[in-house]
Short mmCIF file of C-alpha atoms in Angstrom, two decimals:
data_model
loop_
_atom_site.label_atom_id
_atom_site.label_comp_id
_atom_site.label_asym_id
_atom_site.label_seq_id
_atom_site.Cartn_x
_atom_site.Cartn_y
_atom_site.Cartn_z
CA UNK A 1 -52.17 -29.28 -22.74
CA UNK A 2 -55.34 -27.45 -24.29
CA UNK A 3 -55.67 -23.99 -23.78
CA UNK A 4 -59.58 -23.05 -24.80
CA UNK A 5 -61.90 -20.80 -22.72
CA UNK A 6 -65.03 -22.54 -23.92
CA UNK A 7 -65.33 -24.77 -21.15
CA UNK A 8 -67.76 -27.08 -22.97
CA UNK A 9 -65.86 -27.19 -25.99
CA UNK A 10 -62.61 -27.97 -24.11
CA UNK A 11 -64.23 -30.77 -22.07
CA UNK A 12 -65.19 -32.34 -25.11
CA UNK A 13 -62.04 -31.96 -26.95
CA UNK A 14 -60.35 -33.35 -23.54
CA UNK A 15 -62.53 -36.33 -23.28
CA UNK A 16 -61.82 -37.21 -27.23
CA UNK A 17 -58.23 -36.85 -26.72
CA UNK A 18 -58.12 -38.77 -23.56
CA UNK A 19 -60.31 -41.69 -25.25
CA UNK A 20 -57.20 -41.74 -28.15
CA UNK A 21 -54.32 -42.50 -24.86
CA UNK A 22 -53.45 -38.30 -24.74
CA UNK A 23 -53.14 -36.94 -20.60
CA UNK A 24 -54.53 -33.38 -21.01
CA UNK A 25 -54.18 -30.40 -19.12
CA UNK A 26 -56.79 -27.99 -19.11
CA UNK A 27 -55.61 -24.25 -19.50
CA UNK A 28 -59.04 -21.68 -19.86
CA UNK A 29 -56.36 -18.43 -19.86
CA UNK A 30 -53.46 -17.76 -21.85
CA UNK A 31 -51.79 -16.94 -17.60
CA UNK A 32 -52.74 -20.41 -16.70
CA UNK A 33 -50.93 -21.69 -19.79
CA UNK A 34 -48.15 -19.97 -19.37
CA UNK A 35 -48.02 -21.04 -15.34
CA UNK A 36 -48.32 -24.99 -16.56
CA UNK A 37 -45.85 -24.38 -20.36
CA UNK A 38 -43.16 -26.53 -18.93
CA UNK A 39 -45.04 -29.61 -18.19
CA UNK A 40 -46.22 -30.55 -21.70
CA UNK A 41 -45.11 -32.21 -24.99
CA UNK A 42 -47.75 -30.44 -27.29
CA UNK A 43 -50.68 -27.96 -26.74
CA UNK A 44 -53.54 -27.01 -28.83
CA UNK A 45 -54.32 -23.33 -28.40
CA UNK A 46 -57.31 -21.36 -28.81
CA UNK A 47 -56.03 -17.52 -30.89
CA UNK A 48 -58.79 -15.98 -28.41
CA UNK A 49 -58.75 -16.14 -24.71
CA UNK A 50 -60.17 -14.59 -22.32
CA UNK A 51 -57.59 -12.30 -20.88
CA UNK A 52 -54.96 -10.18 -22.07
CA UNK A 53 -52.68 -13.06 -23.27
CA UNK A 54 -53.68 -13.89 -26.37
CA UNK A 55 -53.30 -17.67 -27.77
CA UNK A 56 -50.68 -16.54 -30.37
CA UNK A 57 -48.57 -14.79 -26.93
CA UNK A 58 -49.30 -18.51 -25.77
CA UNK A 59 -47.48 -20.06 -28.47
CA UNK A 60 -44.72 -17.50 -28.71
CA UNK A 61 -43.88 -18.32 -24.97
CA UNK A 62 -44.51 -21.49 -25.08
CA UNK A 63 -42.14 -21.82 -28.05
CA UNK A 64 -39.32 -19.84 -26.42
CA UNK A 65 -39.74 -21.82 -23.20
CA UNK A 66 -39.75 -25.20 -24.87
CA UNK A 67 -38.67 -24.95 -28.30
CA UNK A 68 -39.42 -28.31 -28.80
CA UNK A 69 -42.99 -28.33 -28.00
CA UNK A 70 -45.51 -28.64 -30.78
CA UNK A 71 -48.33 -26.24 -30.76
CA UNK A 72 -51.67 -26.58 -32.96
CA UNK A 73 -53.02 -23.56 -33.00
CA UNK A 74 -56.98 -23.61 -33.72
CA UNK A 75 -59.67 -20.69 -33.57
CA UNK A 76 -63.03 -19.75 -34.48
CA UNK A 77 -61.95 -16.77 -36.47
CA UNK A 78 -59.78 -17.59 -38.72
CA UNK A 79 -57.69 -15.26 -41.15
CA UNK A 80 -54.98 -15.22 -43.16
CA UNK A 81 -52.76 -12.93 -41.00
CA UNK A 82 -53.31 -15.18 -37.50
CA UNK A 83 -52.78 -17.81 -39.68
CA UNK A 84 -49.20 -16.78 -41.22
CA UNK A 85 -48.09 -15.46 -37.69
CA UNK A 86 -49.19 -18.65 -36.23
CA UNK A 87 -46.92 -20.44 -38.36
CA UNK A 88 -44.12 -18.05 -38.27
CA UNK A 89 -44.15 -18.40 -34.61
CA UNK A 90 -43.62 -21.87 -34.97
CA UNK A 91 -47.32 -23.97 -34.93
CA UNK A 92 -47.48 -26.75 -36.31
CA UNK A 93 -50.66 -26.06 -37.77
CA UNK A 94 -53.68 -24.08 -37.99
CA UNK A 95 -56.89 -25.37 -37.59
CA UNK A 96 -60.75 -23.93 -37.86
CA UNK A 97 -63.45 -24.47 -35.69
CA UNK A 98 -65.29 -26.70 -35.57
CA UNK A 99 -62.80 -28.83 -35.87
CA UNK A 100 -63.06 -31.93 -37.63
CA UNK A 101 -61.81 -34.36 -34.80
CA UNK A 102 -59.89 -37.20 -37.17
CA UNK A 103 -58.17 -34.13 -38.64
CA UNK A 104 -57.18 -32.85 -34.93
CA UNK A 105 -55.59 -36.61 -33.87
CA UNK A 106 -53.99 -37.13 -37.12
CA UNK A 107 -52.08 -33.90 -36.34
CA UNK A 108 -51.56 -34.46 -33.11
CA UNK A 109 -49.81 -37.30 -33.77
CA UNK A 110 -47.85 -36.12 -36.79
CA UNK A 111 -46.45 -33.70 -34.49
CA UNK A 112 -45.68 -35.70 -31.52
CA UNK A 113 -44.02 -37.81 -33.92
CA UNK A 114 -42.05 -34.69 -35.31
CA UNK A 115 -41.42 -33.83 -32.19
CA UNK A 116 -40.16 -37.51 -31.05
CA UNK A 117 -37.55 -37.59 -34.39
CA UNK A 118 -36.55 -34.61 -34.04
CA UNK A 119 -35.52 -35.64 -30.34
CA UNK A 120 -33.87 -39.11 -31.77
CA UNK A 121 -31.68 -36.48 -34.22
CA UNK A 122 -30.71 -34.39 -31.46
CA UNK A 123 -29.32 -37.33 -29.71
CA UNK A 124 -27.38 -39.25 -32.79
CA UNK A 125 -25.96 -35.56 -33.71
CA UNK A 126 -24.75 -35.90 -29.54
CA UNK A 127 -23.46 -39.34 -30.02
CA UNK A 128 -21.36 -38.03 -33.54
CA UNK A 129 -20.10 -34.87 -32.15
CA UNK A 130 -18.61 -37.19 -28.96
CA UNK A 131 -17.17 -40.06 -31.47
CA UNK A 132 -15.73 -36.79 -33.66
CA UNK A 133 -14.13 -35.61 -30.47
CA UNK A 134 -12.72 -39.26 -29.59
CA UNK A 135 -11.77 -39.16 -32.58
CA UNK A 136 -9.16 -36.45 -32.81
CA UNK A 137 -8.09 -37.00 -29.62
CA UNK A 138 -7.36 -40.17 -30.93
CA UNK A 139 -5.77 -38.75 -33.89
CA UNK A 140 -3.70 -36.32 -31.99
CA UNK A 141 -2.68 -39.06 -29.98
CA UNK A 142 -1.34 -41.35 -33.22
CA UNK A 143 0.65 -37.95 -34.53
CA UNK A 144 2.21 -37.61 -30.99
CA UNK A 145 3.12 -41.28 -31.10
CA UNK A 146 4.32 -41.12 -34.75
CA UNK A 147 6.48 -37.74 -33.99
CA UNK A 148 8.19 -39.67 -30.62
CA UNK A 149 8.58 -42.92 -32.92
CA UNK A 150 10.29 -40.91 -35.61
CA UNK A 151 12.58 -39.33 -32.82
CA UNK A 152 13.72 -43.12 -31.28
CA UNK A 153 14.08 -43.98 -34.71
CA UNK A 154 16.61 -41.35 -35.17
CA UNK A 155 18.62 -41.73 -32.23
CA UNK A 156 18.80 -45.70 -32.65
CA UNK A 157 20.15 -44.74 -36.22
CA UNK A 158 22.73 -42.64 -34.17
CA UNK A 159 23.61 -45.26 -32.05
CA UNK A 160 24.10 -47.64 -34.73
CA UNK A 161 26.21 -45.31 -36.48
CA UNK A 162 28.63 -44.88 -33.64
CA UNK A 163 28.49 -48.61 -32.75
CA UNK A 164 29.94 -49.14 -36.22
CA UNK A 165 32.29 -46.66 -35.87
CA UNK A 166 33.15 -47.37 -32.63
CA UNK A 167 34.39 -51.21 -33.78
CA UNK A 168 36.76 -49.30 -35.90
CA UNK A 169 38.58 -47.04 -33.01
CA UNK A 170 42.10 -48.50 -32.20
CA UNK A 171 42.50 -46.84 -28.92
CA UNK A 172 40.43 -46.00 -25.85
CA UNK A 173 41.18 -41.87 -26.50
CA UNK A 174 39.40 -42.48 -29.71
CA UNK A 175 36.77 -44.38 -28.19
CA UNK A 176 36.32 -42.15 -25.53
CA UNK A 177 36.02 -39.07 -28.04
CA UNK A 178 33.59 -41.15 -30.61
CA UNK A 179 31.77 -41.77 -26.93
CA UNK A 180 31.10 -38.08 -26.40
CA UNK A 181 30.27 -37.35 -29.95
CA UNK A 182 27.44 -39.65 -29.35
CA UNK A 183 26.28 -38.25 -26.00
CA UNK A 184 26.14 -35.02 -27.81
CA UNK A 185 24.00 -36.35 -30.70
CA UNK A 186 22.08 -38.02 -28.83
CA UNK A 187 21.02 -34.41 -26.44
CA UNK A 188 21.84 -35.75 -23.70
CA UNK A 189 24.58 -33.94 -22.21
#
């Protein structure tokens, strides 16, 4: 998106950008820019615009609506205050008019590369978080299985002791008493 009130300058810049493979949407006012805000990956915004919405207001709204949009601020009236404010609002860079086209194109390219890398990083972080959640589930299942295995091992040990003891029983009453003890030990009763 190109937000520039000077029609001739806007068309010249749009032609240069189009010649370098960029799709350009023009906005001559701040209000027009705000209506088109969600459709752009990057915006070149003039600080001074003819309506009651300044370029810095446009920048603020763009970054609030679409935080990943990269904004390059341009002005013919550069001053330290607007430069600092632009950068604090999230501008990728602050350029003075007349614009050096090669510098603008390089800045735009770097801004879009930054955006691409940020998106890739966010995607990778989502993948890592998903893997971490999966690992937590698997770990919890392993803990549950280990606890179940330990419980079954204890029951098996009790059963083994009963079998050894029952082999030593001499009468049916003693064997029946040992069986009742086993059931109580195994917590079946």
